[in-house]
């Protein structure tokens, strides 16, 4: 399928929850004022499967599960299994903060997950804790190692270049990646409301000219663009109409998003 600027749209990022077991300063800065989505508004696994099946029948080939933190959603491997059965879906991946990955890797692989991206901004335990407020660096490193051994390959690293880490931190993560056969992508800190974003170093994100993605939020809205306020509520219009509206209103390039936070759209 194509949008109005003739960009081929074949990639769907699904935020399965806005919840997370970390509080990264550049994602959830204000720990006390987080407006969580109500559980009753969250899509069931069956709803996510049916929406994805329809979107795959229209041209989506790649699906990435995001959050918040996808591994905090109960029985996430059940959803992975459901999606892995969809004919025409060529690539099923997940972005995780890695805290729970060590205990989930095997289940995810056998459920049908192809690969994972793991967030890692530093190899210094104190800096890690300063950025994330919760969680242990060693759990993430163990998760990465077990994911590789389990075959969730290629394991890629998402390293956010923010005011909370240094060039040396990023250089260390890159060296760690080289040494362990991990592709490291550097994501420069983004600001949704301020409309600040750049292309991802070592990845495809942030390149509006060839943007191929749509986002599905955990409460059932299709977002044509991360840096735009528009979204189309599937529960109100039905998936067919929501998709058509998203393709016809996808902006040429991102601007800003005043209504959402990263934990609601999964970056
Ligand atoms: S800002 Fe919007 S159009 Fe640009 S790459 Fe991101 S999602 Fe695509």
PDB file of C-alpha atoms and ligand atoms in Angstrom:
ATOM      1  CA  UNK A   1       0.000   0.000   0.000  1.00  0.00           C
ATOM      2  CA  UNK A   2       1.045   3.607  -0.617  1.00  0.00           C
ATOM      3  CA  UNK A   3       0.294   6.930   1.037  1.00  0.00           C
ATOM      4  CA  UNK A   4      -0.642  10.125  -0.798  1.00  0.00           C
ATOM      5  CA  UNK A   5       3.049  10.907  -1.381  1.00  0.00           C
ATOM      6  CA  UNK A   6       3.522   7.508  -3.005  1.00  0.00           C
ATOM      7  CA  UNK A   7       5.603   6.195  -0.094  1.00  0.00           C
ATOM      8  CA  UNK A   8       5.345   2.431   0.250  1.00  0.00           C
ATOM      9  CA  UNK A   9       3.892   1.628   3.689  1.00  0.00           C
ATOM     10  CA  UNK A  10       4.831  -1.874   4.830  1.00  0.00           C
ATOM     11  CA  UNK A  11       5.895  -1.467   8.482  1.00  0.00           C
ATOM     12  CA  UNK A  12       3.609  -1.409  11.527  1.00  0.00           C
ATOM     13  CA  UNK A  13       4.809  -0.556  15.041  1.00  0.00           C
ATOM     14  CA  UNK A  14       2.384  -1.806  17.681  1.00  0.00           C
ATOM     15  CA  UNK A  15       2.481  -0.341  21.189  1.00  0.00           C
ATOM     16  CA  UNK A  16       0.995  -3.165  23.275  1.00  0.00           C
ATOM     17  CA  UNK A  17       1.052  -1.165  26.544  1.00  0.00           C
ATOM     18  CA  UNK A  18       1.933   2.288  27.873  1.00  0.00           C
ATOM     19  CA  UNK A  19       3.269   0.715  31.071  1.00  0.00           C
ATOM     20  CA  UNK A  20       6.952   0.224  31.798  1.00  0.00           C
ATOM     21  CA  UNK A  21       9.231  -1.159  34.494  1.00  0.00           C
ATOM     22  CA  UNK A  22      11.690   1.699  33.991  1.00  0.00           C
ATOM     23  CA  UNK A  23      11.392   5.509  34.118  1.00  0.00           C
ATOM     24  CA  UNK A  24      13.947   6.778  31.607  1.00  0.00           C
ATOM     25  CA  UNK A  25      14.352  10.504  32.057  1.00  0.00           C
ATOM     26  CA  UNK A  26      14.026  11.276  28.346  1.00  0.00           C
ATOM     27  CA  UNK A  27      10.842   9.199  28.031  1.00  0.00           C
ATOM     28  CA  UNK A  28       8.956   9.560  31.315  1.00  0.00           C
ATOM     29  CA  UNK A  29      10.525  12.631  32.897  1.00  0.00           C
ATOM     30  CA  UNK A  30       7.758  13.422  35.332  1.00  0.00           C
ATOM     31  CA  UNK A  31       7.360  10.218  37.304  1.00  0.00           C
ATOM     32  CA  UNK A  32       4.499  11.565  39.425  1.00  0.00           C
ATOM     33  CA  UNK A  33       2.176  12.836  36.721  1.00  0.00           C
ATOM     34  CA  UNK A  34       1.954   9.916  34.339  1.00  0.00           C
ATOM     35  CA  UNK A  35      -1.551   9.504  32.864  1.00  0.00           C
ATOM     36  CA  UNK A  36      -1.774   5.741  32.379  1.00  0.00           C
ATOM     37  CA  UNK A  37      -4.271   4.426  29.824  1.00  0.00           C
ATOM     38  CA  UNK A  38      -7.210   2.651  31.481  1.00  0.00           C
ATOM     39  CA  UNK A  39      -7.083  -1.129  31.273  1.00  0.00           C
ATOM     40  CA  UNK A  40     -10.593  -1.239  29.773  1.00  0.00           C
ATOM     41  CA  UNK A  41      -9.377   0.878  26.853  1.00  0.00           C
ATOM     42  CA  UNK A  42      -6.466  -1.398  25.972  1.00  0.00           C
ATOM     43  CA  UNK A  43      -6.825  -3.645  22.892  1.00  0.00           C
ATOM     44  CA  UNK A  44      -7.143  -7.358  23.620  1.00  0.00           C
ATOM     45  CA  UNK A  45      -4.718  -9.757  21.930  1.00  0.00           C
ATOM     46  CA  UNK A  46      -7.539 -10.939  19.680  1.00  0.00           C
ATOM     47  CA  UNK A  47      -8.244  -7.346  18.600  1.00  0.00           C
ATOM     48  CA  UNK A  48      -4.534  -6.721  17.885  1.00  0.00           C
ATOM     49  CA  UNK A  49      -4.371  -9.961  15.871  1.00  0.00           C
ATOM     50  CA  UNK A  50      -7.453  -9.112  13.803  1.00  0.00           C
ATOM     51  CA  UNK A  51      -6.291  -5.548  13.106  1.00  0.00           C
ATOM     52  CA  UNK A  52      -2.813  -6.766  12.140  1.00  0.00           C
ATOM     53  CA  UNK A  53      -4.250  -9.509   9.919  1.00  0.00           C
ATOM     54  CA  UNK A  54      -6.240  -6.892   8.017  1.00  0.00           C
ATOM     55  CA  UNK A  55      -3.257  -4.537   7.716  1.00  0.00           C
ATOM     56  CA  UNK A  56      -1.031  -7.390   6.500  1.00  0.00           C
ATOM     57  CA  UNK A  57      -3.654  -8.214   3.850  1.00  0.00           C
ATOM     58  CA  UNK A  58      -3.285  -4.602   2.695  1.00  0.00           C
ATOM     59  CA  UNK A  59       0.515  -4.642   2.483  1.00  0.00           C
ATOM     60  CA  UNK A  60       2.154  -4.587   5.925  1.00  0.00           C
ATOM     61  CA  UNK A  61       5.129  -6.987   5.891  1.00  0.00           C
ATOM     62  CA  UNK A  62       6.993  -6.062   9.082  1.00  0.00           C
ATOM     63  CA  UNK A  63       5.575  -5.713  12.600  1.00  0.00           C
ATOM     64  CA  UNK A  64       7.476  -4.470  15.645  1.00  0.00           C
ATOM     65  CA  UNK A  65       6.063  -4.826  19.173  1.00  0.00           C
ATOM     66  CA  UNK A  66       6.845  -1.884  21.436  1.00  0.00           C
ATOM     67  CA  UNK A  67       5.418  -0.242  24.571  1.00  0.00           C
ATOM     68  CA  UNK A  68       6.055   1.281  27.135  1.00  0.00           C
ATOM     69  CA  UNK A  69       7.799  -2.025  27.789  1.00  0.00           C
ATOM     70  CA  UNK A  70       6.122  -4.913  25.905  1.00  0.00           C
ATOM     71  CA  UNK A  71       7.420  -7.580  28.297  1.00  0.00           C
ATOM     72  CA  UNK A  72       5.383  -6.156  31.184  1.00  0.00           C
ATOM     73  CA  UNK A  73       2.127  -7.016  29.358  1.00  0.00           C
ATOM     74  CA  UNK A  74       0.827 -10.325  30.724  1.00  0.00           C
ATOM     75  CA  UNK A  75       1.392 -13.440  28.561  1.00  0.00           C
ATOM     76  CA  UNK A  76       2.956 -11.380  25.749  1.00  0.00           C
ATOM     77  CA  UNK A  77       4.214 -14.608  24.161  1.00  0.00           C
ATOM     78  CA  UNK A  78       0.560 -15.499  23.457  1.00  0.00           C
ATOM     79  CA  UNK A  79       0.237 -12.407  21.268  1.00  0.00           C
ATOM     80  CA  UNK A  80       3.560 -13.176  19.569  1.00  0.00           C
ATOM     81  CA  UNK A  81       2.248 -16.650  18.724  1.00  0.00           C
ATOM     82  CA  UNK A  82      -1.015 -15.240  17.340  1.00  0.00           C
ATOM     83  CA  UNK A  83       0.789 -12.734  15.113  1.00  0.00           C
ATOM     84  CA  UNK A  84       3.390 -15.258  13.938  1.00  0.00           C
ATOM     85  CA  UNK A  85       0.533 -17.298  12.397  1.00  0.00           C
ATOM     86  CA  UNK A  86      -0.535 -14.461  10.088  1.00  0.00           C
ATOM     87  CA  UNK A  87       0.111 -15.316   6.427  1.00  0.00           C
ATOM     88  CA  UNK A  88       2.098 -12.643   4.654  1.00  0.00           C
ATOM     89  CA  UNK A  89       3.799 -11.286   7.795  1.00  0.00           C
ATOM     90  CA  UNK A  90       7.511 -11.585   6.917  1.00  0.00           C
ATOM     91  CA  UNK A  91       9.226 -10.107   9.979  1.00  0.00           C
ATOM     92  CA  UNK A  92       8.059 -10.005  13.619  1.00  0.00           C
ATOM     93  CA  UNK A  93      10.336  -8.153  16.039  1.00  0.00           C
ATOM     94  CA  UNK A  94      10.265  -6.438  19.426  1.00  0.00           C
ATOM     95  CA  UNK A  95      11.902  -3.450  21.092  1.00  0.00           C
ATOM     96  CA  UNK A  96      12.532  -4.047  24.786  1.00  0.00           C
ATOM     97  CA  UNK A  97      14.476  -2.396  27.602  1.00  0.00           C
ATOM     98  CA  UNK A  98      15.922  -5.864  28.258  1.00  0.00           C
ATOM     99  CA  UNK A  99      15.239  -5.976  32.001  1.00  0.00           C
ATOM    100  CA  UNK A 100      13.015  -9.099  31.680  1.00  0.00           C
ATOM    101  CA  UNK A 101      14.516 -10.446  28.440  1.00  0.00           C
ATOM    102  CA  UNK A 102      16.640 -13.196  30.010  1.00  0.00           C
ATOM    103  CA  UNK A 103      13.547 -14.970  31.336  1.00  0.00           C
ATOM    104  CA  UNK A 104      11.440 -14.387  28.183  1.00  0.00           C
ATOM    105  CA  UNK A 105      13.859 -15.014  25.292  1.00  0.00           C
ATOM    106  CA  UNK A 106      13.186 -18.744  24.898  1.00  0.00           C
ATOM    107  CA  UNK A 107       9.383 -18.340  25.158  1.00  0.00           C
ATOM    108  CA  UNK A 108       9.400 -15.511  22.619  1.00  0.00           C
ATOM    109  CA  UNK A 109      11.548 -17.448  20.164  1.00  0.00           C
ATOM    110  CA  UNK A 110       9.385 -20.560  20.328  1.00  0.00           C
ATOM    111  CA  UNK A 111       6.241 -18.407  20.020  1.00  0.00           C
ATOM    112  CA  UNK A 112       7.578 -17.114  16.689  1.00  0.00           C
ATOM    113  CA  UNK A 113       9.435 -13.877  17.382  1.00  0.00           C
ATOM    114  CA  UNK A 114      12.245 -13.292  14.848  1.00  0.00           C
ATOM    115  CA  UNK A 115      14.474 -10.716  16.500  1.00  0.00           C
ATOM    116  CA  UNK A 116      14.852  -8.040  19.191  1.00  0.00           C
ATOM    117  CA  UNK A 117      16.178  -4.519  19.631  1.00  0.00           C
ATOM    118  CA  UNK A 118      17.392  -3.809  23.158  1.00  0.00           C
ATOM    119  CA  UNK A 119      17.816  -0.335  24.676  1.00  0.00           C
ATOM    120  CA  UNK A 120      21.312   0.297  26.085  1.00  0.00           C
ATOM    121  CA  UNK A 121      22.636   3.836  26.613  1.00  0.00           C
ATOM    122  CA  UNK A 122      25.674   3.097  28.787  1.00  0.00           C
ATOM    123  CA  UNK A 123      27.833   0.313  30.228  1.00  0.00           C
ATOM    124  CA  UNK A 124      28.236   2.181  33.514  1.00  0.00           C
ATOM    125  CA  UNK A 125      25.848   0.853  36.211  1.00  0.00           C
ATOM    126  CA  UNK A 126      25.520   4.222  37.987  1.00  0.00           C
ATOM    127  CA  UNK A 127      24.814   6.132  34.791  1.00  0.00           C
ATOM    128  CA  UNK A 128      22.327   3.409  33.834  1.00  0.00           C
ATOM    129  CA  UNK A 129      20.470   3.892  37.110  1.00  0.00           C
ATOM    130  CA  UNK A 130      20.613   7.700  36.808  1.00  0.00           C
ATOM    131  CA  UNK A 131      18.931   7.485  33.388  1.00  0.00           C
ATOM    132  CA  UNK A 132      16.400   4.735  34.096  1.00  0.00           C
ATOM    133  CA  UNK A 133      15.643   5.247  37.812  1.00  0.00           C
ATOM    134  CA  UNK A 134      14.700   1.570  37.945  1.00  0.00           C
ATOM    135  CA  UNK A 135      16.284  -1.678  36.747  1.00  0.00           C
ATOM    136  CA  UNK A 136      19.818  -3.110  36.728  1.00  0.00           C
ATOM    137  CA  UNK A 137      22.369  -2.896  33.911  1.00  0.00           C
ATOM    138  CA  UNK A 138      23.450  -6.506  34.494  1.00  0.00           C
ATOM    139  CA  UNK A 139      19.919  -7.779  33.813  1.00  0.00           C
ATOM    140  CA  UNK A 140      19.987  -6.054  30.421  1.00  0.00           C
ATOM    141  CA  UNK A 141      23.432  -7.448  29.550  1.00  0.00           C
ATOM    142  CA  UNK A 142      22.308 -10.944  30.546  1.00  0.00           C
ATOM    143  CA  UNK A 143      19.137 -10.505  28.466  1.00  0.00           C
ATOM    144  CA  UNK A 144      21.178  -9.528  25.410  1.00  0.00           C
ATOM    145  CA  UNK A 145      23.463 -12.539  25.774  1.00  0.00           C
ATOM    146  CA  UNK A 146      20.582 -15.006  26.224  1.00  0.00           C
ATOM    147  CA  UNK A 147      18.644 -13.476  23.305  1.00  0.00           C
ATOM    148  CA  UNK A 148      21.671 -14.039  21.056  1.00  0.00           C
ATOM    149  CA  UNK A 149      22.129 -17.625  22.282  1.00  0.00           C
ATOM    150  CA  UNK A 150      18.390 -18.258  21.811  1.00  0.00           C
ATOM    151  CA  UNK A 151      18.590 -17.119  18.169  1.00  0.00           C
ATOM    152  CA  UNK A 152      16.554 -13.856  18.330  1.00  0.00           C
ATOM    153  CA  UNK A 153      19.043 -12.544  15.787  1.00  0.00           C
ATOM    154  CA  UNK A 154      20.184 -10.070  14.743  1.00  0.00           C
ATOM    155  CA  UNK A 155      20.029  -8.552  18.214  1.00  0.00           C
ATOM    156  CA  UNK A 156      20.308  -4.806  17.691  1.00  0.00           C
ATOM    157  CA  UNK A 157      21.114  -2.167  20.283  1.00  0.00           C
ATOM    158  CA  UNK A 158      19.179   1.117  20.517  1.00  0.00           C
ATOM    159  CA  UNK A 159      21.514   3.613  22.156  1.00  0.00           C
ATOM    160  CA  UNK A 160      19.877   6.965  22.931  1.00  0.00           C
ATOM    161  CA  UNK A 161      22.299   9.887  22.749  1.00  0.00           C
ATOM    162  CA  UNK A 162      20.840  12.197  25.415  1.00  0.00           C
ATOM    163  CA  UNK A 163      22.002  14.793  27.944  1.00  0.00           C
ATOM    164  CA  UNK A 164      22.110  11.947  30.484  1.00  0.00           C
ATOM    165  CA  UNK A 165      24.994  10.017  28.859  1.00  0.00           C
ATOM    166  CA  UNK A 166      28.323  10.993  27.298  1.00  0.00           C
ATOM    167  CA  UNK A 167      30.157  10.468  24.016  1.00  0.00           C
ATOM    168  CA  UNK A 168      32.349   8.029  25.938  1.00  0.00           C
ATOM    169  CA  UNK A 169      29.245   6.064  27.017  1.00  0.00           C
ATOM    170  CA  UNK A 170      28.157   5.832  23.366  1.00  0.00           C
ATOM    171  CA  UNK A 171      31.653   4.863  22.213  1.00  0.00           C
ATOM    172  CA  UNK A 172      31.720   2.121  24.885  1.00  0.00           C
ATOM    173  CA  UNK A 173      28.332   0.778  23.758  1.00  0.00           C
ATOM    174  CA  UNK A 174      29.517   0.767  20.128  1.00  0.00           C
ATOM    175  CA  UNK A 175      32.717  -1.103  21.122  1.00  0.00           C
ATOM    176  CA  UNK A 176      30.618  -3.574  23.151  1.00  0.00           C
ATOM    177  CA  UNK A 177      28.443  -4.100  20.078  1.00  0.00           C
ATOM    178  CA  UNK A 178      31.411  -4.671  17.797  1.00  0.00           C
ATOM    179  CA  UNK A 179      32.956  -7.157  20.233  1.00  0.00           C
ATOM    180  CA  UNK A 180      29.690  -9.127  20.621  1.00  0.00           C
ATOM    181  CA  UNK A 181      28.325  -9.038  17.062  1.00  0.00           C
ATOM    182  CA  UNK A 182      25.548  -6.564  17.901  1.00  0.00           C
ATOM    183  CA  UNK A 183      24.388  -3.842  15.501  1.00  0.00           C
ATOM    184  CA  UNK A 184      24.312  -0.544  17.421  1.00  0.00           C
ATOM    185  CA  UNK A 185      21.933   2.202  16.322  1.00  0.00           C
ATOM    186  CA  UNK A 186      22.343   5.661  17.866  1.00  0.00           C
ATOM    187  CA  UNK A 187      19.074   7.556  18.381  1.00  0.00           C
ATOM    188  CA  UNK A 188      19.523  11.237  19.140  1.00  0.00           C
ATOM    189  CA  UNK A 189      17.202  12.352  21.926  1.00  0.00           C
ATOM    190  CA  UNK A 190      13.834  13.317  20.442  1.00  0.00           C
ATOM    191  CA  UNK A 191      11.248  15.795  21.746  1.00  0.00           C
ATOM    192  CA  UNK A 192       7.688  15.046  20.666  1.00  0.00           C
ATOM    193  CA  UNK A 193       6.094  18.329  21.705  1.00  0.00           C
ATOM    194  CA  UNK A 194       9.103  20.342  20.547  1.00  0.00           C
ATOM    195  CA  UNK A 195       9.204  18.505  17.210  1.00  0.00           C
ATOM    196  CA  UNK A 196      12.900  17.626  17.599  1.00  0.00           C
ATOM    197  CA  UNK A 197      14.043  14.489  15.782  1.00  0.00           C
ATOM    198  CA  UNK A 198      16.808  13.321  13.444  1.00  0.00           C
ATOM    199  CA  UNK A 199      17.489  10.197  11.416  1.00  0.00           C
ATOM    200  CA  UNK A 200      18.636   7.155  13.390  1.00  0.00           C
ATOM    201  CA  UNK A 201      22.355   6.479  13.013  1.00  0.00           C
ATOM    202  CA  UNK A 202      22.638   2.922  11.684  1.00  0.00           C
ATOM    203  CA  UNK A 203      18.862   2.615  11.132  1.00  0.00           C
ATOM    204  CA  UNK A 204      15.953   3.852   8.996  1.00  0.00           C
ATOM    205  CA  UNK A 205      13.912   5.864  11.498  1.00  0.00           C
ATOM    206  CA  UNK A 206      13.413   9.604  11.165  1.00  0.00           C
ATOM    207  CA  UNK A 207      13.802   9.720   7.384  1.00  0.00           C
ATOM    208  CA  UNK A 208      10.467  11.241   6.329  1.00  0.00           C
ATOM    209  CA  UNK A 209      11.130  11.074   2.578  1.00  0.00           C
ATOM    210  CA  UNK A 210      11.094   7.294   2.596  1.00  0.00           C
ATOM    211  CA  UNK A 211       8.953   6.753   5.695  1.00  0.00           C
ATOM    212  CA  UNK A 212       7.280   3.330   5.480  1.00  0.00           C
ATOM    213  CA  UNK A 213       5.558   3.164   8.853  1.00  0.00           C
ATOM    214  CA  UNK A 214       2.300   3.416  10.703  1.00  0.00           C
ATOM    215  CA  UNK A 215       1.792   3.063  14.445  1.00  0.00           C
ATOM    216  CA  UNK A 216      -0.970   1.324  16.359  1.00  0.00           C
ATOM    217  CA  UNK A 217      -1.438   2.509  19.936  1.00  0.00           C
ATOM    218  CA  UNK A 218      -2.485   0.120  22.698  1.00  0.00           C
ATOM    219  CA  UNK A 219      -5.904   1.824  22.858  1.00  0.00           C
ATOM    220  CA  UNK A 220      -6.636   1.125  19.205  1.00  0.00           C
ATOM    221  CA  UNK A 221      -5.692   4.252  17.230  1.00  0.00           C
ATOM    222  CA  UNK A 222      -3.673   4.343  14.022  1.00  0.00           C
ATOM    223  CA  UNK A 223      -1.078   7.128  13.979  1.00  0.00           C
ATOM    224  CA  UNK A 224       0.219   8.000  10.476  1.00  0.00           C
ATOM    225  CA  UNK A 225       3.222   9.807  11.951  1.00  0.00           C
ATOM    226  CA  UNK A 226       5.023   9.959  15.320  1.00  0.00           C
ATOM    227  CA  UNK A 227       5.522  13.728  15.034  1.00  0.00           C
ATOM    228  CA  UNK A 228       1.934  14.618  14.255  1.00  0.00           C
ATOM    229  CA  UNK A 229      -1.241  14.956  16.367  1.00  0.00           C
ATOM    230  CA  UNK A 230      -3.534  13.021  14.054  1.00  0.00           C
ATOM    231  CA  UNK A 231      -4.804   9.558  14.922  1.00  0.00           C
ATOM    232  CA  UNK A 232      -7.751   7.431  13.781  1.00  0.00           C
ATOM    233  CA  UNK A 233      -9.739   5.410  16.288  1.00  0.00           C
ATOM    234  CA  UNK A 234     -10.355   1.880  14.974  1.00  0.00           C
ATOM    235  CA  UNK A 235     -13.026   1.195  17.573  1.00  0.00           C
ATOM    236  CA  UNK A 236     -14.998   4.210  16.276  1.00  0.00           C
ATOM    237  CA  UNK A 237     -14.478   3.968  12.507  1.00  0.00           C
ATOM    238  CA  UNK A 238     -13.481   0.357  11.938  1.00  0.00           C
ATOM    239  CA  UNK A 239      -9.998  -0.641  10.720  1.00  0.00           C
ATOM    240  CA  UNK A 240     -10.718  -0.183   7.002  1.00  0.00           C
ATOM    241  CA  UNK A 241     -11.741   3.478   7.366  1.00  0.00           C
ATOM    242  CA  UNK A 242      -9.026   4.210   9.946  1.00  0.00           C
ATOM    243  CA  UNK A 243      -6.370   2.878   7.580  1.00  0.00           C
ATOM    244  CA  UNK A 244      -7.697   4.852   4.622  1.00  0.00           C
ATOM    245  CA  UNK A 245      -7.739   8.051   6.698  1.00  0.00           C
ATOM    246  CA  UNK A 246      -4.203   7.399   7.972  1.00  0.00           C
ATOM    247  CA  UNK A 247      -2.810   6.832   4.462  1.00  0.00           C
ATOM    248  CA  UNK A 248      -4.617   9.878   3.055  1.00  0.00           C
ATOM    249  CA  UNK A 249      -3.536  12.144   5.895  1.00  0.00           C
ATOM    250  CA  UNK A 250       0.013  10.948   6.550  1.00  0.00           C
ATOM    251  CA  UNK A 251       2.077  14.163   6.534  1.00  0.00           C
ATOM    252  CA  UNK A 252       4.956  14.691   4.080  1.00  0.00           C
ATOM    253  CA  UNK A 253       7.180  15.124   7.111  1.00  0.00           C
ATOM    254  CA  UNK A 254       6.897  15.136  10.875  1.00  0.00           C
ATOM    255  CA  UNK A 255       6.239  18.327  12.759  1.00  0.00           C
ATOM    256  CA  UNK A 256       5.389  17.812  16.437  1.00  0.00           C
ATOM    257  CA  UNK A 257       3.057  15.819  18.649  1.00  0.00           C
ATOM    258  CA  UNK A 258       1.439  17.695  21.501  1.00  0.00           C
ATOM    259  CA  UNK A 259      -0.911  14.915  22.571  1.00  0.00           C
ATOM    260  CA  UNK A 260       1.172  11.798  23.097  1.00  0.00           C
ATOM    261  CA  UNK A 261       4.183  10.675  25.108  1.00  0.00           C
ATOM    262  CA  UNK A 262       6.795   8.167  23.989  1.00  0.00           C
ATOM    263  CA  UNK A 263       5.545   5.470  26.355  1.00  0.00           C
ATOM    264  CA  UNK A 264       2.166   5.643  24.583  1.00  0.00           C
ATOM    265  CA  UNK A 265       3.562   5.284  21.045  1.00  0.00           C
ATOM    266  CA  UNK A 266       6.734   3.311  21.508  1.00  0.00           C
ATOM    267  CA  UNK A 267       9.054   5.827  19.803  1.00  0.00           C
TER     268      UNK A 267
HETATM  269  S1  LIG B   1       8.452  11.970  11.597  1.00  0.00           S
HETATM  270 FE1  LIG B   1       6.642  10.989  10.739  1.00  0.00          FE
HETATM  271  S2  LIG B   1       6.951  10.973   8.516  1.00  0.00           S
HETATM  272 FE2  LIG B   1       8.929  11.398   9.472  1.00  0.00          FE
HETATM  273  S3  LIG B   1       9.929   9.432   9.636  1.00  0.00           S
HETATM  274 FE3  LIG B   1       8.858   9.790  11.584  1.00  0.00          FE
HETATM  275  S4  LIG B   1       6.849   8.854  11.349  1.00  0.00           S
HETATM  276 FE4  LIG B   1       7.742   9.052   9.308  1.00  0.00          FE
END
